[in-house]
Coordinates of C-alpha atoms and ligand atoms in Angstrom, one line a residue:
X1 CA 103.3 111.1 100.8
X2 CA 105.6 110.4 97.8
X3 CA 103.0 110.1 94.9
X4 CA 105.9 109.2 92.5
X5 CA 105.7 105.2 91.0
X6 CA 109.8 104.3 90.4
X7 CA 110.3 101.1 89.1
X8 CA 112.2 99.1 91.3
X9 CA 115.3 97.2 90.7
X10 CA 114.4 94.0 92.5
X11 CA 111.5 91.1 93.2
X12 CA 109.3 92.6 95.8
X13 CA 108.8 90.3 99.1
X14 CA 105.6 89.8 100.3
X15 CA 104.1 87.1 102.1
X16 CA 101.1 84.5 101.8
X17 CA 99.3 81.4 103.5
X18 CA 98.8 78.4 101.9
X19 CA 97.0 75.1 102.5
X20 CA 99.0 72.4 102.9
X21 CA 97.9 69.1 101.2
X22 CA 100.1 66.0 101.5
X23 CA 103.6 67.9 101.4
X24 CA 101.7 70.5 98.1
X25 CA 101.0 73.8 98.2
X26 CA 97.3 74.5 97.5
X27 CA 96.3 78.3 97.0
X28 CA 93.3 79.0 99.0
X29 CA 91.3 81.4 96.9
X30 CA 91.9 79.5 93.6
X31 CA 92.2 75.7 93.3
X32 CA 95.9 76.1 92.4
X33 CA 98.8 74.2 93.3
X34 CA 102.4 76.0 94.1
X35 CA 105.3 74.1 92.4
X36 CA 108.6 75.4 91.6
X37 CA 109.3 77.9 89.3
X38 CA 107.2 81.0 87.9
X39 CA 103.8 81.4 89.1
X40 CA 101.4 83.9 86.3
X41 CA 98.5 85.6 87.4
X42 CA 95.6 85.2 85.2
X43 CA 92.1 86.7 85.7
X44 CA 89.6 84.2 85.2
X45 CA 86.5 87.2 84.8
X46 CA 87.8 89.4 82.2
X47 CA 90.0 89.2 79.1
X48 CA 92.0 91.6 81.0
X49 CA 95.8 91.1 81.9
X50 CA 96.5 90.2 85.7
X51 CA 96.3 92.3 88.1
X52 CA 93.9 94.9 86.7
X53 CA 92.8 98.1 88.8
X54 CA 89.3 97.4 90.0
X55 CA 89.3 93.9 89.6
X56 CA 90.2 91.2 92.4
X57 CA 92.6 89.4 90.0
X58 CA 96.3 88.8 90.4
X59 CA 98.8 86.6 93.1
X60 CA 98.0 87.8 96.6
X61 CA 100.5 88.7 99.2
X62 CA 101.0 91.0 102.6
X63 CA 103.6 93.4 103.3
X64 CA 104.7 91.5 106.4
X65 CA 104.3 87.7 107.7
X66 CA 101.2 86.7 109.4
X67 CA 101.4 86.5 113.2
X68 CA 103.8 83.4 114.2
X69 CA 101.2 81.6 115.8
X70 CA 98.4 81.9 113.3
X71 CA 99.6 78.8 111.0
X72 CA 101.0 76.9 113.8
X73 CA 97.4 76.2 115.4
X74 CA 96.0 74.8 112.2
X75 CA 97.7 71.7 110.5
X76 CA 97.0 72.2 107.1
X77 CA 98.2 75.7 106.8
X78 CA 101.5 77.1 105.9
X79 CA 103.1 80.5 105.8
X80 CA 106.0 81.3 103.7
X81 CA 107.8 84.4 101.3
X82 CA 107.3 84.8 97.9
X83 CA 109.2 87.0 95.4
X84 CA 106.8 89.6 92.6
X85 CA 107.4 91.2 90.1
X86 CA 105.9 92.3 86.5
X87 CA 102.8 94.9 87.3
X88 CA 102.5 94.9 91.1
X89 CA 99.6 96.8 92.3
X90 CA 99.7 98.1 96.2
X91 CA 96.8 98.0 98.6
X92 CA 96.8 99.3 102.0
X93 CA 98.1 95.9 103.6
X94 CA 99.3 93.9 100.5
X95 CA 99.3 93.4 97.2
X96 CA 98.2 91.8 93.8
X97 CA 101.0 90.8 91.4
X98 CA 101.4 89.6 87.8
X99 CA 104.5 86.7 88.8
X100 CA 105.5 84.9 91.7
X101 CA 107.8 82.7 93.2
X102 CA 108.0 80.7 96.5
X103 CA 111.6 81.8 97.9
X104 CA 110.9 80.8 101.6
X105 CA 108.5 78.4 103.9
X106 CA 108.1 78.6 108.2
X107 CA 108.3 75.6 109.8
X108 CA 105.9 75.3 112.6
X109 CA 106.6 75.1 116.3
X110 CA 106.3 71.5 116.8
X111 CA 108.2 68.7 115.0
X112 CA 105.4 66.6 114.5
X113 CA 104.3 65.5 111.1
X114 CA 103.6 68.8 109.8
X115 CA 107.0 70.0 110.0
X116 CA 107.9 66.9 107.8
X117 CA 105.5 67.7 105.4
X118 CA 107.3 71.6 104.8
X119 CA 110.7 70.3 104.6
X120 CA 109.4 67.9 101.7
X121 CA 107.2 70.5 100.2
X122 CA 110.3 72.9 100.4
X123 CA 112.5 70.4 99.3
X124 CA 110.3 70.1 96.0
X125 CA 110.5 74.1 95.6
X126 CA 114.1 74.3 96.0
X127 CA 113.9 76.7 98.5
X128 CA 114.7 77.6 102.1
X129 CA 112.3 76.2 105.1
X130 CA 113.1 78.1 108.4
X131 CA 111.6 79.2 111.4
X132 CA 108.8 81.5 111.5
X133 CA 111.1 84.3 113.3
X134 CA 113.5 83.9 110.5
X135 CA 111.3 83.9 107.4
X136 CA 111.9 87.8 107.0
X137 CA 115.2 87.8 106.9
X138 CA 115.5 85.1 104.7
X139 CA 113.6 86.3 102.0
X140 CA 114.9 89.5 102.2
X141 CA 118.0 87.6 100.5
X142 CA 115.4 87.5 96.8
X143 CA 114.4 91.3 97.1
X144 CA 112.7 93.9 99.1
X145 CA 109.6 94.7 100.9
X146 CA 108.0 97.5 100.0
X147 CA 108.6 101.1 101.9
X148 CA 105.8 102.1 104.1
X149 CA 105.7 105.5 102.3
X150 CA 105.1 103.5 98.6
X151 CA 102.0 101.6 100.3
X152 CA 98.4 103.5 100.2
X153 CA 96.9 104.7 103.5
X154 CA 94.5 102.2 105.0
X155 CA 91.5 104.6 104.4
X156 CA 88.7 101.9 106.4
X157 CA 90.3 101.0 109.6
X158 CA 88.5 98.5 111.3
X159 CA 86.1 98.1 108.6
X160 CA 84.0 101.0 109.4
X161 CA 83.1 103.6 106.8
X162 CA 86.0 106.3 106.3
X163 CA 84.8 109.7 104.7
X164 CA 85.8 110.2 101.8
X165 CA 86.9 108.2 98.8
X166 CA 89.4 105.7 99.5
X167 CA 92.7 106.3 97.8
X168 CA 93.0 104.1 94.5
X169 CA 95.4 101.1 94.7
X170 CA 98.9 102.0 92.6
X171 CA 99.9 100.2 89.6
X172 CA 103.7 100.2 89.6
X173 CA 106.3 98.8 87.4
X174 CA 108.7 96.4 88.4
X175 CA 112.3 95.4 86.9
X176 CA 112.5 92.2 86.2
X177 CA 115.6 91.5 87.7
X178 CA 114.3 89.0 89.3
X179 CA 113.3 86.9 86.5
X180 CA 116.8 87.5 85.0
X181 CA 118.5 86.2 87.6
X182 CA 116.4 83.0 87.9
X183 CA 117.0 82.0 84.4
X184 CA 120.2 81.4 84.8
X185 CA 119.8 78.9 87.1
X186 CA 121.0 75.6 85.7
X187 CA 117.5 73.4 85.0
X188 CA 115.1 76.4 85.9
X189 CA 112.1 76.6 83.8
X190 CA 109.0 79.0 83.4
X191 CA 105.5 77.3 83.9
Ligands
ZN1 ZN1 90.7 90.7 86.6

């Protein structure tokens, strides 16, 4: 295991769920809604800065997309990319960063009402709304996933009790390329 932390040079992919209200983006943990631009974490426990080690704060995201089928059963969910960067901090399946941004939704098997609803919600992020198969690949155009050696063991497989301590999550630094890059974009703005 490579204990080093480099910084990277670009946004990290990850990928999330969201609920799906009208053609909005809702967060499902936080009553949030997604728009375009530059999502902040912000712990609403402590004082503390977003993510913090040992807290549950910070933007939530996987390392890889959920199963194909898992939003396409359920009408109000939708599965899509998002970019991170700032203080990222790595848990055994995902992650907790500092700032987001939607860079890619999965449309849905059918082409019934729900799929209208992505296009317009993707059409109001500016960004890319593709099938599930190709959400990967697509983000991967914003940045890179995380290597498998950067991301901590999974220490509690199947939810039993490992012995031992679990390994820590890792705090690492990210370039903010990423935010760089968006910024030039004509009429971009950071909310
Ligand atoms: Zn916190």
């Amino acid at each position: 295991m490579d204990d080093a932390a480099p910084d990277l040079v670009t946004a990290v992919i990850g990928f999330r769920q969201w609920r799906l209200r009208g053609d909005e983006l809702w967060s499902f943990r936080a009553a949030e809604r997604w728009s375009r631009g530059l999502h902040t974490a912000h712990c609403t426990a402590h004082a503390h800065a977003a993510p913090a080690n040992g807290c549950t704060c910070g933007i939530y995201a996987w390392y890889s997309p959920a199963p194909r089928g898992a939003s396409a059963m359920t009408p109000d969910l939708v599965a899509g990319a998002v970019a991170l960067w700032g203080r990222i901090e790595l848990h055994a399946h995902g992650m907790r960063a500092q700032y987001a941004t939607v860079v890619a939704l999965a449309l849905p098997f059918s082409w019934g009402a729900k799929r209208r609803r992505i296009r317009a919600a993707a059409d109001a992020l500016e960004v890319e709304a593709v099938p599930a198969r190709r959400l990967k690949a697509t983000a991967l155009a914003h940045g890179d996933v995380i290597p498998r050696r950067m991301r901590p063991p999974d220490t509690t497989p199947n939810k039993r009790a490992a012995p031992g301590e679990p390994a820590p999550a890792r705090l690492y630094a990210v370039a903010d390329g990423y935010r760089d890059r968006q910024r030039s974009r004509p009429g971009d703005h950071a909310a």
